[in-house]
Short mmCIF file of C-alpha atoms in Angstrom, two decimals:
data_model
loop_
_atom_site.label_atom_id
_atom_site.label_comp_id
_atom_site.label_asym_id
_atom_site.label_seq_id
_atom_site.Cartn_x
_atom_site.Cartn_y
_atom_site.Cartn_z
CA UNK A 1274 17.03 -3.44 11.22
CA UNK A 1275 14.64 -6.07 9.97
CA UNK A 1276 14.07 -6.62 6.29
CA UNK A 1277 10.87 -5.43 4.67
CA UNK A 1278 8.42 -8.31 4.37
CA UNK A 1279 4.85 -8.90 3.26
CA UNK A 1280 2.16 -9.73 5.83
CA UNK A 1281 -1.46 -10.85 5.61
CA UNK A 1282 -2.75 -8.20 8.00
CA UNK A 1283 -1.13 -5.36 9.91
CA UNK A 1284 0.75 -6.88 12.90
CA UNK A 1285 -0.32 -5.60 16.33
CA UNK A 1286 3.06 -3.93 16.90
CA UNK A 1287 2.43 -1.58 13.98
CA UNK A 1288 -1.09 -0.51 14.97
CA UNK A 1289 0.28 2.55 16.77
CA UNK A 1290 1.28 3.96 13.37
CA UNK A 1291 -2.28 3.57 12.11
CA UNK A 1292 -3.63 5.50 15.09
CA UNK A 1293 -0.93 8.19 14.95
CA UNK A 1294 -1.31 11.73 13.64
CA UNK A 1295 1.58 11.30 11.29
CA UNK A 1296 1.20 11.69 7.54
CA UNK A 1297 0.78 9.04 4.91
CA UNK A 1298 2.69 9.29 1.67
CA UNK A 1299 0.60 8.37 -1.36
CA UNK A 1300 2.28 7.37 -4.61
CA UNK A 1301 0.26 7.36 -7.82
CA UNK A 1302 1.06 6.92 -11.50
CA UNK A 1303 1.20 10.12 -13.54
CA UNK A 1304 -0.05 10.56 -17.12
CA UNK A 1305 3.35 9.58 -18.57
CA UNK A 1306 3.61 6.47 -16.36
CA UNK A 1307 6.13 8.01 -13.95
CA UNK A 1308 5.47 7.97 -10.19
CA UNK A 1309 4.11 10.91 -8.20
CA UNK A 1310 4.29 11.05 -4.44
CA UNK A 1311 2.84 13.40 -1.84
CA UNK A 1312 1.70 13.34 1.80
CA UNK A 1313 -1.89 13.28 3.03
CA UNK A 1314 -3.84 12.97 6.27
CA UNK A 1315 -5.40 9.55 6.70
CA UNK A 1316 -7.90 7.63 8.82
CA UNK A 1317 -7.64 3.97 9.74
CA UNK A 1318 -11.29 3.00 10.06
CA UNK A 1319 -11.80 -0.55 11.36
CA UNK A 1320 -9.43 -2.14 8.91
CA UNK A 1321 -9.99 0.29 6.04
CA UNK A 1322 -7.42 2.90 5.13
CA UNK A 1323 -8.98 6.15 3.91
CA UNK A 1324 -7.82 9.59 2.84
CA UNK A 1325 -9.27 12.56 1.01
CA UNK A 1326 -8.25 14.89 -1.81
CA UNK A 1327 -9.58 18.09 -3.30
CA UNK A 1328 -11.29 17.62 -6.66
CA UNK A 1329 -8.75 19.58 -8.72
CA UNK A 1330 -5.56 17.82 -7.65
CA UNK A 1331 -3.33 15.84 -10.01
CA UNK A 1332 -3.39 12.86 -7.66
CA UNK A 1333 -7.14 12.45 -8.21
CA UNK A 1334 -6.74 12.62 -11.99
CA UNK A 1335 -4.02 9.99 -11.69
CA UNK A 1336 -6.20 7.68 -9.60
CA UNK A 1337 -9.17 8.04 -11.93
CA UNK A 1338 -6.93 6.91 -14.79
CA UNK A 1339 -5.00 4.22 -12.86
CA UNK A 1340 -6.49 3.22 -9.52
CA UNK A 1341 -3.32 1.52 -8.27
CA UNK A 1342 -1.51 3.30 -5.43
CA UNK A 1343 1.07 2.77 -2.74
CA UNK A 1344 0.44 4.30 0.70
CA UNK A 1345 3.30 4.44 3.21
CA UNK A 1346 3.15 5.40 6.88
CA UNK A 1347 6.49 5.66 8.67
CA UNK A 1348 7.38 6.20 12.29
CA UNK A 1349 8.59 9.82 12.59
CA UNK A 1350 10.95 8.73 15.38
CA UNK A 1351 12.35 5.76 13.50
CA UNK A 1352 12.03 5.92 9.75
CA UNK A 1353 13.30 2.36 9.34
CA UNK A 1354 9.94 1.33 10.80
CA UNK A 1355 7.08 1.64 8.36
CA UNK A 1356 4.01 0.05 6.79
CA UNK A 1357 3.40 0.17 3.08
CA UNK A 1358 0.01 -0.70 1.63
CA UNK A 1359 -0.36 -1.44 -2.07
CA UNK A 1360 -3.68 -1.80 -3.79
CA UNK A 1361 -6.43 0.02 -5.60
CA UNK A 1362 -8.73 2.81 -4.46
CA UNK A 1363 -12.46 3.36 -4.53
CA UNK A 1364 -13.34 7.01 -5.10
CA UNK A 1365 -16.49 8.54 -3.60
CA UNK A 1366 -17.62 12.08 -2.77
CA UNK A 1367 -17.40 13.24 0.85
CA UNK A 1368 -21.13 13.53 1.38
CA UNK A 1369 -22.05 16.08 4.08
CA UNK A 1370 -18.33 16.57 4.86
CA UNK A 1371 -18.52 13.48 7.08
CA UNK A 1372 -14.98 12.40 6.28
CA UNK A 1373 -13.62 15.93 6.55
CA UNK A 1374 -15.06 16.01 10.06
CA UNK A 1375 -13.25 12.78 10.94
CA UNK A 1376 -9.95 14.28 9.73
CA UNK A 1377 -10.61 17.46 11.71
CA UNK A 1378 -11.28 15.41 14.85
CA UNK A 1379 -8.16 13.29 14.44
CA UNK A 1380 -5.61 15.89 13.34
CA UNK A 1381 -6.94 19.18 14.72
CA UNK A 1382 -9.24 18.12 17.56
CA UNK A 1383 -11.96 20.21 15.95
CA UNK A 1384 -15.47 19.24 14.83
CA UNK A 1385 -14.96 20.57 11.29
CA UNK A 1386 -12.06 21.45 9.03
CA UNK A 1387 -11.76 25.24 9.45
CA UNK A 1388 -11.25 25.78 5.71
CA UNK A 1389 -14.00 23.45 4.56
CA UNK A 1390 -16.62 24.97 2.27
CA UNK A 1391 -19.99 23.32 1.66
CA UNK A 1392 -20.02 21.50 -1.64
CA UNK A 1393 -16.24 21.72 -1.98
CA UNK A 1394 -16.17 18.46 -3.93
CA UNK A 1395 -13.74 16.68 -1.61
CA UNK A 1396 -13.30 13.05 -2.66
CA UNK A 1397 -12.71 10.17 -0.25
CA UNK A 1398 -10.37 7.38 -1.28
CA UNK A 1399 -10.71 3.95 0.31
CA UNK A 1400 -7.85 1.56 -0.25
CA UNK A 1401 -8.45 -2.07 -1.17
CA UNK A 1402 -5.10 -3.41 -0.07
CA UNK A 1403 -3.71 -6.33 -2.04
CA UNK A 1404 -0.33 -6.27 -0.32
CA UNK A 1405 0.87 -5.04 3.08
CA UNK A 1406 4.58 -4.70 3.74
CA UNK A 1407 6.17 -3.89 7.11
CA UNK A 1408 9.70 -3.15 8.14
CA UNK A 1409 11.53 -2.33 11.33
CA UNK B 481 -1.72 26.25 1.22
CA UNK B 482 -0.58 26.16 -2.35
CA UNK B 483 1.21 23.71 -4.57
CA UNK B 484 3.76 25.25 -6.93
CA UNK B 485 5.86 23.90 -9.76
CA UNK B 486 9.23 25.54 -10.23
CA UNK B 487 10.76 23.63 -13.14
CA UNK B 488 14.19 22.38 -12.15
CA UNK B 489 14.73 25.19 -9.65
CA UNK B 490 14.78 24.46 -5.92
CA UNK B 491 13.04 27.42 -4.25
CA UNK B 492 15.37 28.97 -1.66
CA UNK B 493 12.66 28.74 0.98
CA UNK B 494 12.67 24.94 0.69
CA UNK B 495 16.42 24.26 0.72
CA UNK B 496 16.30 23.55 4.47
CA UNK B 497 14.26 20.40 3.75
CA UNK B 498 17.06 19.07 1.56
CA UNK B 499 19.47 19.40 4.50
CA UNK B 500 17.03 18.10 7.14
CA UNK B 501 17.79 14.94 9.10
CA UNK B 502 14.49 13.47 8.05
CA UNK B 503 13.71 10.79 5.52
CA UNK B 504 12.77 10.99 1.87
CA UNK B 505 9.93 8.90 0.52
CA UNK B 506 11.05 7.23 -2.69
CA UNK B 507 8.35 6.16 -5.14
CA UNK B 508 9.22 3.82 -8.00
CA UNK B 509 7.29 1.75 -10.53
CA UNK B 510 6.95 -1.95 -9.71
CA UNK B 511 7.15 -4.84 -12.19
CA UNK B 512 3.40 -4.68 -12.89
CA UNK B 513 3.41 -0.90 -13.43
CA UNK B 514 1.95 -0.06 -10.03
CA UNK B 515 3.69 2.39 -7.68
CA UNK B 516 5.77 1.39 -4.65
CA UNK B 517 7.20 3.66 -1.97
CA UNK B 518 9.41 3.52 1.08
CA UNK B 519 11.50 5.89 3.23
CA UNK B 520 15.28 6.27 3.01
CA UNK B 521 18.05 8.41 4.45
CA UNK B 522 19.34 10.81 1.83
CA UNK B 523 21.94 13.42 1.02
CA UNK B 524 21.55 16.50 -1.12
CA UNK B 525 24.45 17.63 -3.32
CA UNK B 526 22.54 19.43 -6.08
CA UNK B 527 21.14 15.94 -6.62
CA UNK B 528 19.41 13.49 -4.30
CA UNK B 529 21.61 10.60 -3.23
CA UNK B 530 20.65 7.51 -1.26
CA UNK B 531 21.52 3.86 -0.87
CA UNK B 532 19.36 0.79 -1.32
CA UNK B 533 20.00 -2.86 -0.74
CA UNK B 534 20.97 -4.83 -3.83
CA UNK B 535 18.26 -7.35 -2.86
CA UNK B 536 15.51 -4.74 -2.58
CA UNK B 537 12.65 -4.34 -4.98
CA UNK B 538 13.42 -0.62 -5.29
CA UNK B 539 16.78 -1.42 -6.84
CA UNK B 540 15.24 -3.83 -9.34
CA UNK B 541 12.51 -1.33 -10.13
CA UNK B 542 14.96 1.48 -10.88
CA UNK B 543 17.04 -0.75 -13.12
CA UNK B 544 13.93 -1.54 -15.14
CA UNK B 545 12.36 1.96 -15.04
CA UNK B 546 14.58 4.69 -13.57
CA UNK B 547 11.80 7.26 -13.20
CA UNK B 548 11.13 8.16 -9.60
CA UNK B 549 9.60 10.66 -7.25
CA UNK B 550 11.28 11.79 -4.03
CA UNK B 551 9.24 13.57 -1.37
CA UNK B 552 10.56 15.23 1.76
CA UNK B 553 8.06 16.50 4.31
CA UNK B 554 8.92 19.12 6.93
CA UNK B 555 9.04 17.07 10.16
CA UNK B 556 7.79 20.04 12.17
CA UNK B 557 5.11 21.26 9.74
CA UNK B 558 3.34 18.53 7.87
CA UNK B 559 1.68 20.82 5.34
CA UNK B 560 5.07 21.80 3.91
CA UNK B 561 6.93 19.52 1.54
CA UNK B 562 9.05 19.31 -1.57
CA UNK B 563 8.69 16.69 -4.28
CA UNK B 564 11.47 16.06 -6.80
CA UNK B 565 10.80 14.03 -9.92
CA UNK B 566 13.38 12.76 -12.34
CA UNK B 567 15.37 9.85 -13.65
CA UNK B 568 17.63 7.88 -11.33
CA UNK B 569 21.23 6.98 -12.04
CA UNK B 570 21.99 3.61 -10.49
CA UNK B 571 25.59 3.10 -9.41
CA UNK B 572 27.56 1.39 -6.67
CA UNK B 573 28.58 2.91 -3.35
CA UNK B 574 32.30 2.32 -3.79
CA UNK B 575 34.23 2.20 -0.51
CA UNK B 576 31.01 3.11 1.34
CA UNK B 577 31.59 6.78 0.54
CA UNK B 578 27.87 7.55 0.51
CA UNK B 579 27.24 5.28 3.50
CA UNK B 580 29.87 7.17 5.48
CA UNK B 581 28.40 10.52 4.47
CA UNK B 582 24.94 9.32 5.58
CA UNK B 583 26.42 8.14 8.89
CA UNK B 584 27.92 11.60 9.43
CA UNK B 585 24.66 13.37 8.58
CA UNK B 586 22.24 11.16 10.51
CA UNK B 587 24.30 9.57 13.27
CA UNK B 588 27.33 11.82 13.78
CA UNK B 589 29.49 8.76 13.15
CA UNK B 590 32.25 8.15 10.63
CA UNK B 591 30.58 5.03 9.25
CA UNK B 592 27.31 3.14 9.47
CA UNK B 593 27.41 0.88 12.55
CA UNK B 594 25.80 -2.16 10.94
CA UNK B 595 27.34 -4.76 8.73
CA UNK B 596 26.60 -4.89 5.03
CA UNK B 597 25.18 -8.31 4.29
CA UNK B 598 25.43 -7.94 0.53
CA UNK B 599 28.24 -8.07 -1.97
CA UNK B 600 27.67 -4.48 -2.98
CA UNK B 601 25.41 -1.58 -2.11
CA UNK B 602 23.76 0.35 -4.91
CA UNK B 603 23.99 4.14 -4.74
CA UNK B 604 21.16 6.01 -6.41
CA UNK B 605 21.35 9.62 -7.52
CA UNK B 606 18.83 11.85 -9.22
CA UNK B 607 19.01 15.36 -10.55
CA UNK B 608 15.47 16.75 -10.39
CA UNK B 609 13.71 17.51 -13.66
CA UNK B 610 10.56 18.74 -11.94
CA UNK B 611 10.31 20.40 -8.56
CA UNK B 612 6.98 20.71 -6.77
CA UNK B 613 6.58 22.44 -3.42
CA UNK B 614 3.71 22.99 -1.07
CA UNK B 615 3.41 25.30 1.90
#
């Protein structure tokens, strides 16, 4: 096992994780300063890491209060191998469900998320990574 | 899909995740107050137990602020998970007892097959104070 270490950009041998249909675990800071952590679908879009949340979720409230997050993607076949991104998020509405459609294509091989309602208020988070850590 | 909070109670329907040979994502608070997270092997014994390296940031974080979140996702159904939040107790894995138990669970071996490069290995345990499930 290699030790976790910081890198400038994602090394080529970890790019498979960014293209994979695995989940990404997103840690945020709750109202009392304690960490929260839950999995999301994600898209790696030409160097930008993006995910989406529904408007009512605690994670979104957390990120509006404190934009700093950690996002971890691990290899389901070898959990000692992972990438962790740390940074801040930009929050923007998912206009015309465009991002929802990208998630549907990647994870479900469908054109649209089957449960998506027009005007559902989905928010798209784009990570500005300040630190990238890889292991394994 | 629904997210539920069940206080300190582990819903019976989610106990399988606590026995699963998958990893737990451990989120802690870093020195600047921002979150950090990484996967670990774990055991469940009415509390979450795992080991960290004494040189790792996670260990230093938990000594400074023991609050953490532990998330275990169903490896076969990614929309099903359990999140446990609480306060960590930081101890030492004396005689590799926890390491050996992890080796039995994950590898079917009596002990972990790699050498410990550190003087001691911290053992972390946490009894959940808040349980959140989604399915």
